[in-house]
Short mmCIF file of C-alpha atoms in Angstrom, two decimals:
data_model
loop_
_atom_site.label_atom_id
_atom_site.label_comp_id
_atom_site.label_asym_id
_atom_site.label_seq_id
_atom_site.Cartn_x
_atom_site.Cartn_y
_atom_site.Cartn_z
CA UNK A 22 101.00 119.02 106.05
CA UNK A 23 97.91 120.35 107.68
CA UNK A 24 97.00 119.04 111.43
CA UNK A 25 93.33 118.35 111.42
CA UNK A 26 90.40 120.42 112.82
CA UNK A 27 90.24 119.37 116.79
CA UNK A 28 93.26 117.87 116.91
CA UNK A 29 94.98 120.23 119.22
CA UNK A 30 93.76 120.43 122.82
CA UNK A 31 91.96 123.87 123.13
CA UNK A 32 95.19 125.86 125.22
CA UNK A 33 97.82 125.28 122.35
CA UNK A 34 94.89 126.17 119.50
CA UNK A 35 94.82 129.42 121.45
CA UNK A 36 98.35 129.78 122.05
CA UNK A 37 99.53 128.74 118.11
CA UNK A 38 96.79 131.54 117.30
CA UNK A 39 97.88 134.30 119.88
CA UNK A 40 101.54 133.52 118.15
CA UNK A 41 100.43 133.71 114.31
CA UNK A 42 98.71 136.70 115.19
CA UNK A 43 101.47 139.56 114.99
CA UNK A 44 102.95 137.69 111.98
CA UNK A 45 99.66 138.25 110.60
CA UNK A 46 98.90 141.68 111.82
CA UNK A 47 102.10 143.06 110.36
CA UNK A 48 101.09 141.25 106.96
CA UNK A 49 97.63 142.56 106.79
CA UNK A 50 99.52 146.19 107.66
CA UNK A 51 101.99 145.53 105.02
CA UNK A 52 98.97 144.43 102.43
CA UNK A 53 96.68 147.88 103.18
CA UNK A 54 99.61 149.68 102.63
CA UNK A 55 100.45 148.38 98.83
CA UNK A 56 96.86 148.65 98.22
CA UNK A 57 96.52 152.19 99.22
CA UNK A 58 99.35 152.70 96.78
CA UNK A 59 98.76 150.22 94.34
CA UNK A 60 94.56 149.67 94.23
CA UNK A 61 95.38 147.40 90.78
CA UNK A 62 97.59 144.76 93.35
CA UNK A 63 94.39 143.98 95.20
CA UNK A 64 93.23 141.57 92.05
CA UNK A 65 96.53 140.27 91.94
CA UNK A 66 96.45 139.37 94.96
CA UNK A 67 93.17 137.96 94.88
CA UNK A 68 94.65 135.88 91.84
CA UNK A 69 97.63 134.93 93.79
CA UNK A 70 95.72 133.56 96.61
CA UNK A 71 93.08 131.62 94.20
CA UNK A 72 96.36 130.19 92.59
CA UNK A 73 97.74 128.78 95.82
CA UNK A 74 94.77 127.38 96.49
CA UNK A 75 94.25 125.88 93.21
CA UNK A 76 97.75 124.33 93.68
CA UNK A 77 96.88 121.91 96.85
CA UNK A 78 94.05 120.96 94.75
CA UNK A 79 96.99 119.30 91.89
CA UNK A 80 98.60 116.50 92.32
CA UNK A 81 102.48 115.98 92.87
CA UNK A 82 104.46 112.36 92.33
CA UNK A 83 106.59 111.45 95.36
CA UNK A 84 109.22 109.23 94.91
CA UNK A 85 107.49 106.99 97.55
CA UNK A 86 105.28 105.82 95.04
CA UNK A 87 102.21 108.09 96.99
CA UNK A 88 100.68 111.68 95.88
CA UNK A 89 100.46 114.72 97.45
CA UNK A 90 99.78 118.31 96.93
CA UNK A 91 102.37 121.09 96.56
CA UNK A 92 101.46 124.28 98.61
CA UNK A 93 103.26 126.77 96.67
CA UNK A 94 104.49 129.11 99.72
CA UNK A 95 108.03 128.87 97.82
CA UNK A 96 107.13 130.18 94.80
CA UNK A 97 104.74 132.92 96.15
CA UNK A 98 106.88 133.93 98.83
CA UNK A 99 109.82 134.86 96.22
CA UNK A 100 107.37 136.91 94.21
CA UNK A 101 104.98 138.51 96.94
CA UNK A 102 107.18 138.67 99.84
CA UNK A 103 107.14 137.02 103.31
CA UNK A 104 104.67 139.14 105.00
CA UNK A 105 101.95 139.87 102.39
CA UNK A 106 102.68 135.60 101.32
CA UNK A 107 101.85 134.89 105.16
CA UNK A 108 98.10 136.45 104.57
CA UNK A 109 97.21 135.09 101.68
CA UNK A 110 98.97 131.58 102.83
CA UNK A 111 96.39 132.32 106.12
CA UNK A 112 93.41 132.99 103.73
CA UNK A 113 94.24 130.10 101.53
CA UNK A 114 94.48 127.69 104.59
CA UNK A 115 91.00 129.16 105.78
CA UNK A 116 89.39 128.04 102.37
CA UNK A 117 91.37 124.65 102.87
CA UNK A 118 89.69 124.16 106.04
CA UNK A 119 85.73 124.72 104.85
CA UNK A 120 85.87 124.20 101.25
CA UNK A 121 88.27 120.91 101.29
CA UNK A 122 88.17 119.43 104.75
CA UNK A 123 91.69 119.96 104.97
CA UNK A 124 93.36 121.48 108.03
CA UNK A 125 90.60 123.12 110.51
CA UNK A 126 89.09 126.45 111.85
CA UNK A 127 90.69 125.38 115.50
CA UNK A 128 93.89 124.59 114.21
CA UNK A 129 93.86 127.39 111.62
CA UNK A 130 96.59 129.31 114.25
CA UNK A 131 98.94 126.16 114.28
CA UNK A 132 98.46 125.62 110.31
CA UNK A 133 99.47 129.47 109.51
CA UNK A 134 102.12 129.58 111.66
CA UNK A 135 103.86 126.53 110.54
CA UNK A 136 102.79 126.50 107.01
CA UNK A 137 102.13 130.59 105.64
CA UNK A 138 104.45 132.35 108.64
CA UNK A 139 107.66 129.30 108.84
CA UNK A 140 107.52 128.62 105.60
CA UNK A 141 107.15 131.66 103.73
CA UNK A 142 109.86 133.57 106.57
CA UNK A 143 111.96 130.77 105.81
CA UNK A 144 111.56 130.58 101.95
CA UNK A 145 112.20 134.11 101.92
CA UNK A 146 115.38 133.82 104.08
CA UNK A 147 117.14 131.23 102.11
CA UNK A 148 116.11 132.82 98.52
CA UNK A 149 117.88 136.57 100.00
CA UNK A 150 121.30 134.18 101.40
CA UNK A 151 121.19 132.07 98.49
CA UNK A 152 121.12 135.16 96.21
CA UNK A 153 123.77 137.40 98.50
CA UNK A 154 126.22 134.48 98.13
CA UNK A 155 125.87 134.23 94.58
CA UNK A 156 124.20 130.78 94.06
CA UNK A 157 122.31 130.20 90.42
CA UNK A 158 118.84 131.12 90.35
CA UNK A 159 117.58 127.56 89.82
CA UNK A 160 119.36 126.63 92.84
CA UNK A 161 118.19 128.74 95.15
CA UNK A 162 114.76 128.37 94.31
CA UNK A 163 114.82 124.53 94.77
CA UNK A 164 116.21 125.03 97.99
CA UNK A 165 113.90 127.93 98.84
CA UNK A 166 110.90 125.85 98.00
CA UNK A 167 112.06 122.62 99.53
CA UNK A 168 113.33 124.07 102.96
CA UNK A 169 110.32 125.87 103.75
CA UNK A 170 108.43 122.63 102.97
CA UNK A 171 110.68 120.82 105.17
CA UNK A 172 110.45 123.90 107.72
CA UNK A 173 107.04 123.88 107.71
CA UNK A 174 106.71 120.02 108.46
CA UNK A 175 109.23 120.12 111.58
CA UNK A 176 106.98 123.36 113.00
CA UNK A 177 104.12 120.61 112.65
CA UNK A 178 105.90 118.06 114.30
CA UNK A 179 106.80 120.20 116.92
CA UNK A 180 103.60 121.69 117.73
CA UNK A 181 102.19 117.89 118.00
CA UNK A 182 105.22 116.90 119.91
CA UNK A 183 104.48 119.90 122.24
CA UNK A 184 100.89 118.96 122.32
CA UNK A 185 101.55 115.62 122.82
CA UNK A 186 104.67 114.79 124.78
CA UNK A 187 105.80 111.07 124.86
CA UNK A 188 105.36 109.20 128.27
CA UNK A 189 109.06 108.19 128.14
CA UNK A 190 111.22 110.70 125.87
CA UNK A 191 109.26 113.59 126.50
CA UNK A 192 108.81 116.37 123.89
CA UNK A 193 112.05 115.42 122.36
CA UNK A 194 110.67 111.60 122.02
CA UNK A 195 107.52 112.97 120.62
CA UNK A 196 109.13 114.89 118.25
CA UNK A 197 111.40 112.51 116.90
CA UNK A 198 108.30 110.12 116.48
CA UNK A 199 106.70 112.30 114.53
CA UNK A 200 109.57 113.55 112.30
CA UNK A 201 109.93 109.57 111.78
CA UNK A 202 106.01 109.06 110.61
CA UNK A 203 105.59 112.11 108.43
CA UNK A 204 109.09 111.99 106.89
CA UNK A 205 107.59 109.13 104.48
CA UNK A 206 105.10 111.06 102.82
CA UNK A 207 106.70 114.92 103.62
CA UNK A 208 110.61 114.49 102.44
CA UNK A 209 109.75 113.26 99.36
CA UNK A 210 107.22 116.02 98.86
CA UNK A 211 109.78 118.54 99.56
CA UNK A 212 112.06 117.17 96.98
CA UNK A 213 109.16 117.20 94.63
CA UNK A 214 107.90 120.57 95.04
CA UNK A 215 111.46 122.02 95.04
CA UNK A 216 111.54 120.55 91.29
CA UNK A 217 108.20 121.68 90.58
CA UNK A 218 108.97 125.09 91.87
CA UNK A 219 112.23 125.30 89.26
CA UNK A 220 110.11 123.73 86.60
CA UNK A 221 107.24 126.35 86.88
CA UNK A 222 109.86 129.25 87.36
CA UNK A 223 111.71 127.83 83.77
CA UNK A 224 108.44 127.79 81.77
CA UNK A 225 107.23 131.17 83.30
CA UNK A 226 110.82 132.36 81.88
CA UNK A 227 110.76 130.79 78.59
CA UNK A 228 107.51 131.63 77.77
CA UNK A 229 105.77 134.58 79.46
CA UNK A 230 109.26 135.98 81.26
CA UNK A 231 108.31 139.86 79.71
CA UNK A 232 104.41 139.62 80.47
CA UNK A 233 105.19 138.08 83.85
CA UNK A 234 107.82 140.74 85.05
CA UNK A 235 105.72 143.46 83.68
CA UNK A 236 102.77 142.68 86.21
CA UNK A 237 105.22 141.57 88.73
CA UNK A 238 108.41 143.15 89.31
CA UNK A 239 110.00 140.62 91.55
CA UNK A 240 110.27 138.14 88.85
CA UNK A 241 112.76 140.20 86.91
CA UNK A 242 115.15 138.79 90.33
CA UNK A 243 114.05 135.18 89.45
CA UNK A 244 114.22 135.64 85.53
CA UNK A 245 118.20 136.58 85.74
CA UNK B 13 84.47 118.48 96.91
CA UNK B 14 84.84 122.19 96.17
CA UNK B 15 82.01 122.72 94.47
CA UNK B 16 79.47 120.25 96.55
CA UNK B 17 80.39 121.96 100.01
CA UNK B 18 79.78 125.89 98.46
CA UNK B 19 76.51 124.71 96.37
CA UNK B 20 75.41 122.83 99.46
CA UNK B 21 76.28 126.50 101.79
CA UNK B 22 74.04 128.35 98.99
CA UNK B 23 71.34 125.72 98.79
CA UNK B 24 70.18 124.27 101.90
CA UNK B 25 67.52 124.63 104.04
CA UNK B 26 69.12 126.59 106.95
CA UNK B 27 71.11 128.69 104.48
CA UNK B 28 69.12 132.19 105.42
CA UNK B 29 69.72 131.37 109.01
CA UNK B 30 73.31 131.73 109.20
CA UNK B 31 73.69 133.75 112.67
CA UNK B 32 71.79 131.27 114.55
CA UNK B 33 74.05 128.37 112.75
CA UNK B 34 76.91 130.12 113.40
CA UNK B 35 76.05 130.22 116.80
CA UNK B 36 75.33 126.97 117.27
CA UNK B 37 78.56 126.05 116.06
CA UNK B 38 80.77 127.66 117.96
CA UNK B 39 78.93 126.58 121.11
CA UNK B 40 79.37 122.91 119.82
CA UNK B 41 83.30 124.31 119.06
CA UNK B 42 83.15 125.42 122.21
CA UNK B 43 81.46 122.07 124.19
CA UNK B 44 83.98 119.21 122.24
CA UNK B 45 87.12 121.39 122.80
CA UNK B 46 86.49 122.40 126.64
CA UNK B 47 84.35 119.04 127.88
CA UNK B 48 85.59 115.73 127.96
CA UNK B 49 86.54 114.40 124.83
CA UNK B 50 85.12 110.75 125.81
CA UNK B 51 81.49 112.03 126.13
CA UNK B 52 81.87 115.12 124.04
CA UNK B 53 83.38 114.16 120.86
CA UNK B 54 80.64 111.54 119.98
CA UNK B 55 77.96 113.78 121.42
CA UNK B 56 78.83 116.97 119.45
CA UNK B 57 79.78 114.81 116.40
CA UNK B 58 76.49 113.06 116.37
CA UNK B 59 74.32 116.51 117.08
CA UNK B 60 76.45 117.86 114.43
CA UNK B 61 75.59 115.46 111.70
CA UNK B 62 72.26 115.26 112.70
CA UNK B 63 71.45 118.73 112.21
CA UNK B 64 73.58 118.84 109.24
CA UNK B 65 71.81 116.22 107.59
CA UNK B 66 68.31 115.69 109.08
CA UNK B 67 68.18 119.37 109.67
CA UNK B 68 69.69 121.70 107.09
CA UNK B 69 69.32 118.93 104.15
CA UNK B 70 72.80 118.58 103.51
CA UNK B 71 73.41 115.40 101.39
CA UNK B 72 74.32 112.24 103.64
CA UNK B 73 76.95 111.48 101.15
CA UNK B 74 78.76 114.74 100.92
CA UNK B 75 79.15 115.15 104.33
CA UNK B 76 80.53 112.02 105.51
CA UNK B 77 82.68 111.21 102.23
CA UNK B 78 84.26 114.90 103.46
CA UNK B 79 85.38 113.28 106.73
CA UNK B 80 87.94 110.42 104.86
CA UNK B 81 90.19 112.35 104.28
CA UNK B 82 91.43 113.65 107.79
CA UNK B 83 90.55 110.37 108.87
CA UNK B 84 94.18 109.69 106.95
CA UNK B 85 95.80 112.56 109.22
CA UNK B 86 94.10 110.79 112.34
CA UNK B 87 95.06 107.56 111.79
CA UNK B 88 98.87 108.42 111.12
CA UNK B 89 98.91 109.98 114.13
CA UNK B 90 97.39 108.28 116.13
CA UNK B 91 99.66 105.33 115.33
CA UNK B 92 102.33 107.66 116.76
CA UNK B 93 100.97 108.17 119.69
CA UNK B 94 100.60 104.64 120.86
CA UNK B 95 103.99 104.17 120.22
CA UNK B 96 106.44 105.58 123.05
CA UNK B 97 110.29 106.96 122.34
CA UNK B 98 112.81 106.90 124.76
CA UNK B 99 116.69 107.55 125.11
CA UNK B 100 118.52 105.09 127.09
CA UNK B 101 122.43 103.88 126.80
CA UNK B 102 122.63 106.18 123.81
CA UNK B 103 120.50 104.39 121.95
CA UNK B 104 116.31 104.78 120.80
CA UNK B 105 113.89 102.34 122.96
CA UNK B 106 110.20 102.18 121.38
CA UNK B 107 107.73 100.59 122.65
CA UNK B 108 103.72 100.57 123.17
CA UNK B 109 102.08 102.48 125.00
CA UNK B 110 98.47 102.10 127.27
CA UNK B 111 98.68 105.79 128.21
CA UNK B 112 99.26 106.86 124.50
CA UNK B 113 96.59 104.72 123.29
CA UNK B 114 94.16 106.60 125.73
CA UNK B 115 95.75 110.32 124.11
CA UNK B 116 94.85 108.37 120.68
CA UNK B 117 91.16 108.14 121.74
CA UNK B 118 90.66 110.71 123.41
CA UNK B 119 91.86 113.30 120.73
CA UNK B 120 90.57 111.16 117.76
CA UNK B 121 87.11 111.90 119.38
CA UNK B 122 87.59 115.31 120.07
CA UNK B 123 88.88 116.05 116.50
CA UNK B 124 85.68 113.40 114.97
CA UNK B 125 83.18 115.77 116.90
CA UNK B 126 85.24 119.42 116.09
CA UNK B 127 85.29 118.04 112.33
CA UNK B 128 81.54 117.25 111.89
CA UNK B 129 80.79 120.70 113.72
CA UNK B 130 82.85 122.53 110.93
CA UNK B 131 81.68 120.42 108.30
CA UNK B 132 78.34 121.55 109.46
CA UNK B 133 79.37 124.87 109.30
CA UNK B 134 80.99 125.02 106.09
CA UNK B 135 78.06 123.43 104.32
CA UNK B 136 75.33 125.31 106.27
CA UNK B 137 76.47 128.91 105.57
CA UNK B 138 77.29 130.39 102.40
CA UNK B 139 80.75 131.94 102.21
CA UNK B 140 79.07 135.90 102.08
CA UNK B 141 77.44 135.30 105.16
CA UNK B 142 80.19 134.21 107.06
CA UNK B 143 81.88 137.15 105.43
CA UNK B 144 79.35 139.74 106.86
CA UNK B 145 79.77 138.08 110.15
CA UNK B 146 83.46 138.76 109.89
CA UNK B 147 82.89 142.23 108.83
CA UNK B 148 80.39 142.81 111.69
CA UNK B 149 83.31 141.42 114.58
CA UNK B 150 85.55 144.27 112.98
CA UNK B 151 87.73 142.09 110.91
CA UNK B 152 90.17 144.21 108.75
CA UNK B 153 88.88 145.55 105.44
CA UNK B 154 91.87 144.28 103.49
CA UNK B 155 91.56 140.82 104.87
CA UNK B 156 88.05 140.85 103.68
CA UNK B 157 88.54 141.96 100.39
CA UNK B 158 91.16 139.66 99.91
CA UNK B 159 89.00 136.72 101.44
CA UNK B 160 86.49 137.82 98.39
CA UNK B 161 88.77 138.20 95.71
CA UNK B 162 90.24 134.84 96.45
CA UNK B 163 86.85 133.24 96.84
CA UNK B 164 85.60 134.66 93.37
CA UNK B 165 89.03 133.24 91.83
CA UNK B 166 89.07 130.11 93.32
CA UNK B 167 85.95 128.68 91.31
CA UNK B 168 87.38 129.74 87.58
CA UNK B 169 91.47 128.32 88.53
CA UNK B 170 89.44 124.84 89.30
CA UNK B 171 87.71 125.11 86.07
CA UNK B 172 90.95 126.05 84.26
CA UNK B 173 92.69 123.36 86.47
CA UNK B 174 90.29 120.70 85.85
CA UNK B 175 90.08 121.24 81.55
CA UNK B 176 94.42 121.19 82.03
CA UNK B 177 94.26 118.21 83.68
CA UNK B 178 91.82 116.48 81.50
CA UNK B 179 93.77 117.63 78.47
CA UNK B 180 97.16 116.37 79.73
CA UNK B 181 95.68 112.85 81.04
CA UNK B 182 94.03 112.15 77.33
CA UNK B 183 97.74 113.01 76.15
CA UNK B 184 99.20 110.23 78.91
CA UNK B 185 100.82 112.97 80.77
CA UNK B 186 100.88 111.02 83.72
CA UNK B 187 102.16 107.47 82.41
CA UNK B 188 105.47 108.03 84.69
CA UNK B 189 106.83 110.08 87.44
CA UNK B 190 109.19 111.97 85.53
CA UNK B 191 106.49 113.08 83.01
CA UNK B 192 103.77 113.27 85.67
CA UNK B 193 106.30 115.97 87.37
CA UNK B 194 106.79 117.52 84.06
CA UNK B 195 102.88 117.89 83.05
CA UNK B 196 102.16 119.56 86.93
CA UNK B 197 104.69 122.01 86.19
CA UNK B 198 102.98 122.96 83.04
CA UNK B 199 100.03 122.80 84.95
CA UNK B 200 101.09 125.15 87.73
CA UNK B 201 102.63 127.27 85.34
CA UNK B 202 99.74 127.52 82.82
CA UNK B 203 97.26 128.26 85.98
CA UNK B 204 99.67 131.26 87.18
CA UNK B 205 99.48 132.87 83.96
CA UNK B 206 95.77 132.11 83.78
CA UNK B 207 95.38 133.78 86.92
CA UNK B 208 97.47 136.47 85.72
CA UNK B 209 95.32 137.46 82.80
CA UNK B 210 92.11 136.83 85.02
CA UNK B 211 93.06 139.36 87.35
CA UNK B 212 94.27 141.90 84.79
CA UNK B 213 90.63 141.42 83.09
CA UNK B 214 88.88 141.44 86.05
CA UNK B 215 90.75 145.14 86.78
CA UNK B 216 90.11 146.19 83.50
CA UNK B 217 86.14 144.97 83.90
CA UNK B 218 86.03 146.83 87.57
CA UNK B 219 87.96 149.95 86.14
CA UNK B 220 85.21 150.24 83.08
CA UNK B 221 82.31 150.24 85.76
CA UNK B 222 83.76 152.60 88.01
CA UNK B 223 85.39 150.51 90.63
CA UNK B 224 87.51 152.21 93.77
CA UNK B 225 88.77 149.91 96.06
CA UNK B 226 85.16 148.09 97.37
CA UNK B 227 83.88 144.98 96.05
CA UNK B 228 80.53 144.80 98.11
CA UNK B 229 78.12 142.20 98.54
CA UNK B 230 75.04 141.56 99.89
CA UNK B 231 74.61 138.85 102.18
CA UNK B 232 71.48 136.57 101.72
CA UNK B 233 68.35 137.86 103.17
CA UNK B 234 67.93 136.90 107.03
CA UNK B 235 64.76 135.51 108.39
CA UNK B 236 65.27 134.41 112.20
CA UNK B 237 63.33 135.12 114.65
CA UNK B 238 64.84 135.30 118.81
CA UNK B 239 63.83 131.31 119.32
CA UNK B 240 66.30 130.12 116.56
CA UNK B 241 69.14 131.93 119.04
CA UNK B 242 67.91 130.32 122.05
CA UNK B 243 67.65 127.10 120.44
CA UNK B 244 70.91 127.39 119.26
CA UNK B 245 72.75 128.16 122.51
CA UNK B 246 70.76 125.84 124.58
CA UNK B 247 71.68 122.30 122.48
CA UNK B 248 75.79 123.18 123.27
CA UNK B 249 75.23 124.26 126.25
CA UNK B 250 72.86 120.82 127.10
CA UNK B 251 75.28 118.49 125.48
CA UNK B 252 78.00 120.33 127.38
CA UNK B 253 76.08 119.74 130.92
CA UNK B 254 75.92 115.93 129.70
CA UNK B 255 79.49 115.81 128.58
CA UNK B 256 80.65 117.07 132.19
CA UNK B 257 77.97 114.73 134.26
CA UNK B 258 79.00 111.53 132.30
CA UNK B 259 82.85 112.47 132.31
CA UNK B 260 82.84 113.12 136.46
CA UNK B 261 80.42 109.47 136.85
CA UNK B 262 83.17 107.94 135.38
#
């Protein structure tokens, strides 16, 4: 869930921005540092962020009977990491914005930090608890992937609520009304991609699990 | 969409005139997000299109079909806004709302005229120039090379993306939500690995022709002279004047 370009008055698209921005500074940090180390990552990464974008372009069945897109921070963030999945999630969004008309270049601050800095944080968070306390693998990714979907979509119902306070409940109001008009299309959509996310992890296992792992280490953790 | 909006960057008329677009632009940013929205959102959205379309040669079509789909995002919330939420006796009170109705329109104006000016942009200037202009703020070398890597991917995962589709649909992989879940997870799955073995060929490619850790490119030849910059600062900075005088007569 992307808010549109000029949506946001101009003071929160420069205060959502001025937040994203150390979130993304320690990501871009974190991402010269593998490549000094690893120069071969760099196409991988590339790959990784053409693949996320490729993603919002598929469609996904909601059990509302309407389509949407998944956005695949879940799945990258348990492979790449939080910080390095926050950059490409920011460079993915950027292509959303002048490629696809989705999300904007003013609201590109608001869109990172809910969608590639909430999500992927949170993703991350839930995949290291769920995997410290022993849950199965195909558990914890479905919530991974479907929290930091839902995550994302209450950081973008807050930042409108804080944007645009109701005259009578206040920010709290606001936000309530617009957890109650995006719930429709963005529960669903969590559910989905949380199932989607499992899915895509099972075939990667059955399938390619040794080619996989060999390029990326991580997966070895999800393979288990 | 994809493809329409880049060929339509690489093709236009104003596509070797990118700093002066780029200018204009984000003085037009600029003039919708700071003036008021009532007189500023139609103003920048209509000098938007019009240079867009009358002025760089961008297709009519392309440029407006582009703007239905956040018009989706607008409406929903706007419907949200005119409705009000209150707390009272420990209960939820909704009702409607004149002042929300007036947020509605003023911020569906200001986001019609900020969405034609990026529209504008994104089909005006090709993706390497706005690159170079990146590079010449001091954006970070890593960012940039993974803007480029992801924008040389992007084109050959749609390909793959579309022929996957296209197989699975002839195959009735869509006939019901369970299967249509089933056949994106294939999808998904079948793209990762394709970008897998892209990237892995690509390195291999790069490796055999001496590659480090620079993928340069040349930006598109420039030909602007100083007038193109004046022109460009002076139609925000006009419609902005015009945005403020009609705002304060009301």
């Amino acid at each position: 869930m992307h808010i549109m370009e000029g949506y946001l008055p101009a003071a929160h698209c420069i205060g959502w921005s001025a937040a994203a921005l150390p979130f993304l500074a320690l990501g871009v940090k974190r991402l010269s540092a593998r490549l000094r180390d690893d120069p071969e990552a760099r196409l991988l990464l590339g790959a990784a962020g053409g693949f996320a974008f490729v993603l919002s372009a598929l469609k996904l069945p909601s059990v509302t009977g309407s389509c949407s897109h998944p956005t695949g921070i879940g799945f990258g963030t348990v492979l790449f990491g939080p910080s390095i999945m926050s950059v490409v999630g920011c460079v993915v969004l950027l292509f959303q914005a002048l490629l696809l008309a989705h999300g904007g270049l003013t609201t590109l601050g608001a869109n990172c930090f809910s969608m590639a800095i909430a999500g992927s944080f949170s993703a991350w968070a839930i995949w290291r608890v769920g995997r410290a306390v022993g849950l199965p693998v195909n558990v914890t990714l479905f919530l991974a992937a479907s929290l930091s979907d839902l995550a994302t979509y209450c950081v973008t119902s807050l930042q409108l609520a804080l944007a645009f306070p109701d005259p009578v409940g206040g920010v709290a109001g606001a936000a309530v009304k617009f957890l109650g008009v995006f719930a429709i299309t963005q529960v669903p959509l969590a559910i989905s991609e949380g199932l989607l996310t499992v899915l895509v992890m099972n075939l990667l296992r059955s399938h390619a699990g040794e080619a996989v792992a060999g390029v990326l280490p991580a997966f070895r953790e999800v393979g288990r | 969409m994809l493809r329409a909006i880049d060929a339509c960057a690489h093709t236009n008329r104003w596509h070797a005139r990118s700093g002066p677009v780029a200018l204009f632009c984000a003085g037009l940013m600029l003039c919708v997000l700071g003036a008021p929205p009532l007189a500023a959102g139609p103003l920048v959205w209509a000098a938007a299109s019009v240079a867009a379309v009358m002025g760089a040669g961008v297709p009519g079509r392309l440029f407006f079909d582009a703007m239905l789909v956040p018009a989706g995002f607008l409406l929903t919330s706007a419907a949200a806004l005119c409705v009000t939420l209150g707390f009272a006796d420990g209960g939820v009170v909704l009702g409607l709302s004149a002042a929300g109705a007036w947020t509605a329109l003023q911020t569906g104006l200001r986001a019609a005229g900020a969405l034609a000016v990026t529209l504008c942009f994104a089909c005006t200037v090709p993706t390497a120039a706005w690159m170079a202009l990146l590079r010449r703020a001091g954006a970070p070398e890593a960012l940039l090379d993974l803007i480029m890597l992801v924008y040389r991917m992007l084109f050959v995962l749609d390909d793959a993306r579309l022929a996957i589709l296209r197989a699975q649909d002839n195959r009735l992989g869509f006939r019901t939500v369970k299967v249509a879940l089933r056949s994106t997870a294939r999808a998904a799955a079948a793209l990762f690995l394709r970008s897998l073995q892209r990237a892995a060929r690509l390195e291999q490619g790069l490796a055999a022709r001496g590659y480090t850790d620079r993928l340069p490119v040349l930006p598109p030849p420039m030909a602007v002279c100083p007038g193109a910059y004046a022109a460009a600062a002076a139609v925000p900075v006009a419609l902005a004047g015009l945005a403020f005088t009609i705002g304060f007569a009301r």
